[in-house]
Structure formats: C-alpha cells, structure tokens
Short mmCIF file of C-alpha atoms and ligand atoms in Angstrom, two decimals:
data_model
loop_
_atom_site.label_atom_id
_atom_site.label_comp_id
_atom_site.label_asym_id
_atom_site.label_seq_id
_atom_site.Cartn_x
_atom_site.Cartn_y
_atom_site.Cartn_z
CA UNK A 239 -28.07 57.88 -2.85
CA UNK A 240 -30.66 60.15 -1.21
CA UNK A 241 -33.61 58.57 0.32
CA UNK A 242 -36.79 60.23 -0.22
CA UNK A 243 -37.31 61.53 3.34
CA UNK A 244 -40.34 63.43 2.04
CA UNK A 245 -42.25 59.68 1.07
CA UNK A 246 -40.88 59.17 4.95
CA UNK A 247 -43.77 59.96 7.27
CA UNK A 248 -46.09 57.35 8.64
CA UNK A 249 -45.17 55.03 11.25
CA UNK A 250 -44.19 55.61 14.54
CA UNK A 251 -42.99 51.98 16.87
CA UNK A 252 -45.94 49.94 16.91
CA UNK A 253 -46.61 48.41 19.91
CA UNK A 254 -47.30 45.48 18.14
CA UNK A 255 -50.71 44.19 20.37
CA UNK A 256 -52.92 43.10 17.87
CA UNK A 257 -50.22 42.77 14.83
CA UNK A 258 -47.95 39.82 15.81
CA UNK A 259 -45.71 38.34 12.69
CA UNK A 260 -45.02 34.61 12.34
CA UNK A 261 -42.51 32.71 13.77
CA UNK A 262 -39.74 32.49 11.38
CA UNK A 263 -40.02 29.83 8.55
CA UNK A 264 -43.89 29.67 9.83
CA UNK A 265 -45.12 31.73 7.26
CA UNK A 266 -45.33 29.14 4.13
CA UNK A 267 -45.62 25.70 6.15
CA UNK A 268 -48.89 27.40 8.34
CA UNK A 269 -50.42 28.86 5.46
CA UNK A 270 -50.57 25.44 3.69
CA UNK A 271 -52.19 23.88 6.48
CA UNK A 272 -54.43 26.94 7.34
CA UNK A 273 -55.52 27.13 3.66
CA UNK A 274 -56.56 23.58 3.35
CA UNK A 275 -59.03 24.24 6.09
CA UNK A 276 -60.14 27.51 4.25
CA UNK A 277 -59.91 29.19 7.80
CA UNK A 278 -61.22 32.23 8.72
CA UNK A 279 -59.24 35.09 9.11
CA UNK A 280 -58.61 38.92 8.01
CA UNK A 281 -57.14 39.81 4.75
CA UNK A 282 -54.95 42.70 3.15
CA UNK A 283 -56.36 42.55 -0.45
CA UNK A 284 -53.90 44.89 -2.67
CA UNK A 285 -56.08 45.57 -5.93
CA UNK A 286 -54.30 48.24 -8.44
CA UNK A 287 -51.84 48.96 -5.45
CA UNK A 288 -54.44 49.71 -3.08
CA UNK A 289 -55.38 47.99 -0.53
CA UNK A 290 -58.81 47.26 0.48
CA UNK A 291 -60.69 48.07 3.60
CA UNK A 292 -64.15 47.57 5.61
CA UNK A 293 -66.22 50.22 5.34
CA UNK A 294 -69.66 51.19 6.75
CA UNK A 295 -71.83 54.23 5.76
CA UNK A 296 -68.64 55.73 4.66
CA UNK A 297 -66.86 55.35 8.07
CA UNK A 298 -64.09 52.91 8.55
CA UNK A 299 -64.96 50.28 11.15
CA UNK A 300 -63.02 48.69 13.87
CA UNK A 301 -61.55 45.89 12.28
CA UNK A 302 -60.82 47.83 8.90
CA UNK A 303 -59.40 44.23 7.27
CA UNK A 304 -61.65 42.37 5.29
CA UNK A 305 -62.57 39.17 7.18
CA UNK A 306 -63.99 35.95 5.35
CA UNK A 307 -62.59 32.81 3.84
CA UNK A 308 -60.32 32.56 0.72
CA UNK A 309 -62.78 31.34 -1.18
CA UNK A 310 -64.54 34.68 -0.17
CA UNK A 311 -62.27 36.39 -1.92
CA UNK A 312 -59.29 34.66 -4.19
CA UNK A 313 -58.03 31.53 -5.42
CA UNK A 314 -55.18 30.10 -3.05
CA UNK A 315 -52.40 30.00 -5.42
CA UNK A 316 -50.59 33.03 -4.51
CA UNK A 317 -51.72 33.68 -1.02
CA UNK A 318 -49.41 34.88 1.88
CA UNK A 319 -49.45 34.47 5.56
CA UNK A 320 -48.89 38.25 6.43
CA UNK A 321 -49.16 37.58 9.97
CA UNK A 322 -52.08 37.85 12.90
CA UNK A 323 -54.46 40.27 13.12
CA UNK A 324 -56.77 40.78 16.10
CA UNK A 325 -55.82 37.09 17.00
CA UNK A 326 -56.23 35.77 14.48
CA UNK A 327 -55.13 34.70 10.94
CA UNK A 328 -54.03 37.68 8.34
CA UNK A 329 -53.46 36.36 4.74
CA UNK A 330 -52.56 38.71 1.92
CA UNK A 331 -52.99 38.68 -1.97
CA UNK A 332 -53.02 40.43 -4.85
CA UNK A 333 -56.66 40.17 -6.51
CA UNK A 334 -57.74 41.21 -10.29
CA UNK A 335 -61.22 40.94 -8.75
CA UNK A 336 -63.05 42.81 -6.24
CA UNK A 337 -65.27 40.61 -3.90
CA UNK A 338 -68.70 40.68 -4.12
CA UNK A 339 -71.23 40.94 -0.99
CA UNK A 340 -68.95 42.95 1.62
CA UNK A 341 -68.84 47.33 1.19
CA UNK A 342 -65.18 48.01 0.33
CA UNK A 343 -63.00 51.56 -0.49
CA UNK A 344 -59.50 51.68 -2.18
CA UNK A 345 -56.86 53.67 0.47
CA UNK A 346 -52.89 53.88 -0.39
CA UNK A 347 -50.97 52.40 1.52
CA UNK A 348 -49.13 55.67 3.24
CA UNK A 349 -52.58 56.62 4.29
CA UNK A 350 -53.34 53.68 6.43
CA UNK A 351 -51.09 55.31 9.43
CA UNK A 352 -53.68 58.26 9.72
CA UNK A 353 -57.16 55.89 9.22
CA UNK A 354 -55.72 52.99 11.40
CA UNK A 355 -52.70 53.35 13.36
CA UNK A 356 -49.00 52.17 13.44
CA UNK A 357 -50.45 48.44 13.37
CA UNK A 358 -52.22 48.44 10.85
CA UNK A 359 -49.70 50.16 8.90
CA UNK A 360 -46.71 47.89 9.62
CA UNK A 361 -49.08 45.14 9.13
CA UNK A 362 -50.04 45.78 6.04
CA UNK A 363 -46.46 47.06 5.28
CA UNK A 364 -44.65 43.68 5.81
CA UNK A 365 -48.02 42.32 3.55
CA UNK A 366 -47.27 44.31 0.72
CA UNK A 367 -43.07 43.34 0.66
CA UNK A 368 -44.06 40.27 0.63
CA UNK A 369 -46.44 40.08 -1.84
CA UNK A 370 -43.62 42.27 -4.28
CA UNK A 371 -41.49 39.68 -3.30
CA UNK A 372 -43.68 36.64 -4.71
CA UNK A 373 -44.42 38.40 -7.82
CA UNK A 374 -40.77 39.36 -8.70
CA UNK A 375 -39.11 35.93 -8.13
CA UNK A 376 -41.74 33.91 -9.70
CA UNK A 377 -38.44 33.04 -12.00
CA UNK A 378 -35.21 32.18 -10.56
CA UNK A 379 -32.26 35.09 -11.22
CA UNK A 380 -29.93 32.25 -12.35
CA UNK A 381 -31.23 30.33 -14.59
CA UNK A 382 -34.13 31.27 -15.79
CA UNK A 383 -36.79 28.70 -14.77
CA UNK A 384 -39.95 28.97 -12.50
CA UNK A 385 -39.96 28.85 -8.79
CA UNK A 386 -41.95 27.62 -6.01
CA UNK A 387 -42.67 28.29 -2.29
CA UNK A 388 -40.33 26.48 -0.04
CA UNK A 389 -42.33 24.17 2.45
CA UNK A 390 -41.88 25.22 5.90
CA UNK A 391 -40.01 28.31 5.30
CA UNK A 392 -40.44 31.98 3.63
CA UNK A 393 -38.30 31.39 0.48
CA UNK A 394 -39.02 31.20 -3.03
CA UNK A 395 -36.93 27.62 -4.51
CA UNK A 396 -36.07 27.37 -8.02
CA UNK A 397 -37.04 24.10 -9.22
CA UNK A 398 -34.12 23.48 -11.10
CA UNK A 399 -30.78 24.29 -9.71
CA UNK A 400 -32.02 24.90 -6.41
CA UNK A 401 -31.66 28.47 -5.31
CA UNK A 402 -33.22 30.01 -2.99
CA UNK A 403 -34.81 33.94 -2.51
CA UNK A 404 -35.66 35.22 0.55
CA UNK A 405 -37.66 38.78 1.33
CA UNK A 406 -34.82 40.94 0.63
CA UNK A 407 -35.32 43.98 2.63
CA UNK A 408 -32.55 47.23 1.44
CA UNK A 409 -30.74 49.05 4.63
CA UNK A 410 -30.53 52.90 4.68
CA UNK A 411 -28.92 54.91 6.98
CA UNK A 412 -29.73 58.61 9.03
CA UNK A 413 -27.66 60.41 10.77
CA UNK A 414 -28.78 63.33 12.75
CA UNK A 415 -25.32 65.61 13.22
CA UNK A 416 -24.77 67.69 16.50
CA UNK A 417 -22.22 70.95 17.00
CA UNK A 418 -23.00 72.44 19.93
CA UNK A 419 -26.54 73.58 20.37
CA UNK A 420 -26.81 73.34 16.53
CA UNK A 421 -28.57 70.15 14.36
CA UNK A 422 -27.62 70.07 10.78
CA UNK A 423 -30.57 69.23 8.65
CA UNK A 424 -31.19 69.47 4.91
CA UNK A 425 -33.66 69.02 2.32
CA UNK A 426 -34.02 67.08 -0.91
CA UNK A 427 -35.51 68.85 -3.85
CA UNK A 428 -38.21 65.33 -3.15
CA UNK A 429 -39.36 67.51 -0.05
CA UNK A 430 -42.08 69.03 0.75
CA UNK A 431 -41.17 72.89 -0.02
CA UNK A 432 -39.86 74.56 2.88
CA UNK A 433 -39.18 71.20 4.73
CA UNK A 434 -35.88 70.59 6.17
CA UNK A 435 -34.43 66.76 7.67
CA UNK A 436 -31.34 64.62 9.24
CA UNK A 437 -29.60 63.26 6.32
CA UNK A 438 -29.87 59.56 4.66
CA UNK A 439 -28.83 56.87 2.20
CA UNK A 440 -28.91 53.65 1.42
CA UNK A 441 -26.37 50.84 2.31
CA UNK A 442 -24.34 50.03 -0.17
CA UNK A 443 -22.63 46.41 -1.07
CA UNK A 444 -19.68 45.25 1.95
CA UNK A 445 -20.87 48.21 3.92
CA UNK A 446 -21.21 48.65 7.46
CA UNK A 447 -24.13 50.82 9.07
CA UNK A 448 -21.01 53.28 10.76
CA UNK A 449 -19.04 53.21 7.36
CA UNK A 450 -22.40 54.36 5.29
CA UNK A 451 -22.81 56.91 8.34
CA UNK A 452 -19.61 58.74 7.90
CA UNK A 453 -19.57 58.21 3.85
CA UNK A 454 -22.68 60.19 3.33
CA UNK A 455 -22.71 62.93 5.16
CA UNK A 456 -19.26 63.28 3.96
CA UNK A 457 -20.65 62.95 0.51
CA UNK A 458 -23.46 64.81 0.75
CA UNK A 459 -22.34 67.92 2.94
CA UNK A 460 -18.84 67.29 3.01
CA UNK A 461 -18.01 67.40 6.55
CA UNK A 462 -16.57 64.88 9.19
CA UNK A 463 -18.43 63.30 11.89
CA UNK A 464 -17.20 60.91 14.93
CA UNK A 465 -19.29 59.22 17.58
CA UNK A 466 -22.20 57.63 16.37
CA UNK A 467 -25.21 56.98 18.67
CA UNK A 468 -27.82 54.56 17.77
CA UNK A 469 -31.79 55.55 17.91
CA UNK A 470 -33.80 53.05 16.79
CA UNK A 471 -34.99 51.34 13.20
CA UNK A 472 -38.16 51.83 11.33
CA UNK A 473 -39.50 49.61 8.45
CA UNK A 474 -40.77 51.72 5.75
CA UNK A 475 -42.28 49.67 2.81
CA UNK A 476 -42.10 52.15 -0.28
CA UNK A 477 -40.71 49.46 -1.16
CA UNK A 478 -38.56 48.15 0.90
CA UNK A 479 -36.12 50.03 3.63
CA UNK A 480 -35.43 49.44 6.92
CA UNK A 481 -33.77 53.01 7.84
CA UNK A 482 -31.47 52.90 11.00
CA UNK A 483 -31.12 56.10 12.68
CA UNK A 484 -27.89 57.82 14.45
CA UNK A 485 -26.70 60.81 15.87
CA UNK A 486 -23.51 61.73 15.63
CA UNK A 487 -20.49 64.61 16.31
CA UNK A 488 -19.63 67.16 13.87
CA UNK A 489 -15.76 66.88 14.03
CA UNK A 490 -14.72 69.19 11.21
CA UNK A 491 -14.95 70.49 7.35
CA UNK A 492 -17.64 73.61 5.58
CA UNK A 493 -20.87 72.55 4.62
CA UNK A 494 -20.75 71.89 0.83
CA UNK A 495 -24.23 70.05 -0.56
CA UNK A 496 -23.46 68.19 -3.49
CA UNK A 497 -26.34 69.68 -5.84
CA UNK A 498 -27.26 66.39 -7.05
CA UNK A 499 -28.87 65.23 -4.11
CA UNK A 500 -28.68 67.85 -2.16
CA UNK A 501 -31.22 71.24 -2.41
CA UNK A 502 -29.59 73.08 0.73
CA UNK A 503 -28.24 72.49 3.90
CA UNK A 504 -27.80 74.20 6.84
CA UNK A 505 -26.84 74.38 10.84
CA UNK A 506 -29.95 75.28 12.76
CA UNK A 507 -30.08 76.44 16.58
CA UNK A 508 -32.07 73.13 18.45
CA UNK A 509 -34.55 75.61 19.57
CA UNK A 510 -35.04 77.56 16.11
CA UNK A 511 -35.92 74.71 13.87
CA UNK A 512 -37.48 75.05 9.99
CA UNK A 513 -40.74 73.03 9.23
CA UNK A 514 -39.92 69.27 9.76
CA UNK A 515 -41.40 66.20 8.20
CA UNK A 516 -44.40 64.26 9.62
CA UNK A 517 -44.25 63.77 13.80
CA UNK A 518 -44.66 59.90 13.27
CA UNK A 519 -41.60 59.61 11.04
CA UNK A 520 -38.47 58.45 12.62
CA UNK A 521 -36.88 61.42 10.65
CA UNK A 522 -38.95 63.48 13.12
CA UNK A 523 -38.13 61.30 16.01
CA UNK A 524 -34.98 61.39 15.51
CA UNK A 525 -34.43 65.76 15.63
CA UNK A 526 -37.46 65.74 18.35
CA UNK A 527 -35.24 63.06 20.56
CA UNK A 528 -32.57 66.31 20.46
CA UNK A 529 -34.43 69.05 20.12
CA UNK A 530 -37.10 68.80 22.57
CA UNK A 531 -35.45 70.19 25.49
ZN1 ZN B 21 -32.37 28.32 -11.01
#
C-alpha cells in the first residue's frame, strides 16, 4: 500500500526541550492523581478535529496551548495525560464545547509545524493518537462490552474478559534507492503535481522492516535492491505511522510502476532533482541526506 507522501510534510526531529512524554505506564496513574487536584497545566483541546490555540490580537502567543484548570475547560471523564509542556502538565481532550473567557482560533493539525515548531507538533501529535485511541476502544474487540482505563498504565481494560488495548501505532517503510550518482524517486497520483519522492508502504502482518523494504519497491517499481541503510524514524499522526526510513542498492530489474499506486517513476541524476516534498519531511531528509553534496 502507498503511503500518502504528499499528507507527509511537517515535522522535522524535535529536540524535544520543552515537550517531554511520560514515563511509560505514567500516563493514566499521574493523570488520576493530577486531576483530583484539578492542577494547572496546558491543554490540547481537539474541537471538530481542530485543535485549539492562544491567541492575542490575531497573533499566536508564546505558549500557544491553552493553560487553565479542567474545570476551565471539560469534565474529567475522558481526559489524557499527553505529556509536559513548558514544564509542566499537558492534558488533552476532545470538547463539544468551546471555553468561555480565554480568545481561541481553530488550526489543523498539519499546520501546527509552520505556527509552532516540531514540538508543538509532535506534542500535539502523540495528543491526538491518543485521544483516537480512547474513543475507538471505548468497547472491547472481543466481546463486545465497555472498557475502562487501566490504573497505572496506558491501556484500555475490558471489564469483562479482561483484555487489554494499547495505542497501536501502524509501521511504514521508505526506502530511498541509489545506482550510481542516480536516486530513484516517484510520485503518487496523492502528490502534489509535479512532485516527485523515495518510495513507501506500510508494514504488513509477520513482516520485518528489511522484508517490507525489498517487497515494495519490488512491487511498486519492480526492481531489486540489497544493502539497506537505516536513517532515522519520524512519527506522523494522520493517523497513526511511524515511517522508518532506508537507503538502499539498486541491484537489478527495469523500472515498471504498477499503475495502481504508482503515477511515474523515474532515475534522477543527485544533482538534477524534480520538485520534492516539504524540507521538514523525513521524505525530504531522507533524498537531501544523499543529494546534498
Ligand atoms: Zn472483552
């Protein structure tokens, strides 16, 4: 399966200063305690799947979270720990409601890279899986009945037989292939006209990262590759990837694009390139790490 590589454009490594996630099986246990107190703390509020942020005369401020109470702003039923923000507390909710008092706009989610940064953006990311993840296992997948949040861990328990559903977060795989001082790159008819990328798909079931590698750009393109490289990961929340990024060898075979997935696809000299997507995707990472020589 293609992955939108288009959708694939606005987070670069985060440096992760002011955004720090909780400890692992922190987030239900702390929130309990924290929301007993009604502490203070920043909030990703997704209304209509927006989310909300501070605003001033128009401008977005410095800390472009709402900051309050929950009481300030929702019930406590279905509130999240998303993680810290600033140093402090960042819960997350859905809301049917928009606060009163406090001057709010409505901003997608993709745009938040652009107003805010790659914190605020992976911040708010992780936020918004989780909150999809609440909503869709309110019921277990087994047998039927309602579930509940799991004291002192991030799981969703069904309160009959038991089972348990974590944040389930979907693998997907780019591979960047090299022959000689040629990248191949292709586009999806998703793309941005004109726009050319590495290729990508999603993990499928008993699959390794390597074995997902070589299947689709065999696949897709039809050709071999050998000696895969690692890059680095991104999270990408639309709704939720984690893409893993290679290089690799061309080794042998004649480009052939399967037309379902694939628009065109082409070798490109490293120093003649077609338009790319976004600088702060890893997509563009990725050709820049080879390219820019
Ligand atoms: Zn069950």
């Amino acid at each position: 399966m293609w992955v939108n590589l288009n959708s694939h454009q606005a987070v670069s490594t985060p440096s992760f200063s002011s955004f720090v996630v909780p400890a692992p099986g922190m987030g239900v246990s702390e929130l309990n305690s924290r929301k007993n107190m009604n502490e203070l703390g920043f909030w990703i509020l997704r209304y209509n799947n927006q989310v909300l942020i501070t605003t001033t005369g128009g401008n977005i401020v410095e800390n472009i979270f709402p900051y309050g109470r929950t009481s300030d702003f929702c019930d406590t039923q279905n509130v999240l720990l998303a993680g810290e923000w600033l140093g402090l507390p960042c819960y997350t909710a859905d809301i049917d409601q928009l606060p009163e008092k406090q001057p709010f706009e409505f901003i997608m989610v993709r745009r938040l890279f652009g107003l805010a940064g790659a914190e605020a953006f992976a911040l708010v990311g992780r936020a918004t899986q989780l909150l999809d993840w609440q909503n869709n296992h309110r019921y277990c997948g087994k047998c039927g009945k309602p579930t509940t949040k799991k004291s002192g861990e991030l799981a969703m328990s069904c309160s009959a037989c038991g089972l348990l559903f974590y944040p389930r977060i979907a693998p997907a795989v780019m591979v960047l292939v090299l022959r000689d001082d040629e990248v191949l790159l292709a586009r999806s008819p998703h793309f941005t006209s004109g726009v050319f990328s590495a290729l990508a798909g999603f993990v499928e079931a008993g699959e390794t990262l390597e074995e997902c590698a070589i299947r689709e750009v065999r696949e897709e393109v039809g050709i071999e590759i050998t000696n895969l490289r690692y890059f680095r990961s991104q999270s990408w929340p639309f709704p939720n990837s984690l893409m893993v990024a290679f290089t690799a060898d061309y080794v042998s075979g004649i480009l052939t694009p399967d037309p379902s997935e694939i628009e065109a696809a082409n070798w490109f000299l490293r120093s003649a390139l077609p338009p790319l997507p976004d600088p702060v995707s890893i997509s563009r990472q990725l050709i820049d790490s080879v390219c820019d020589l």
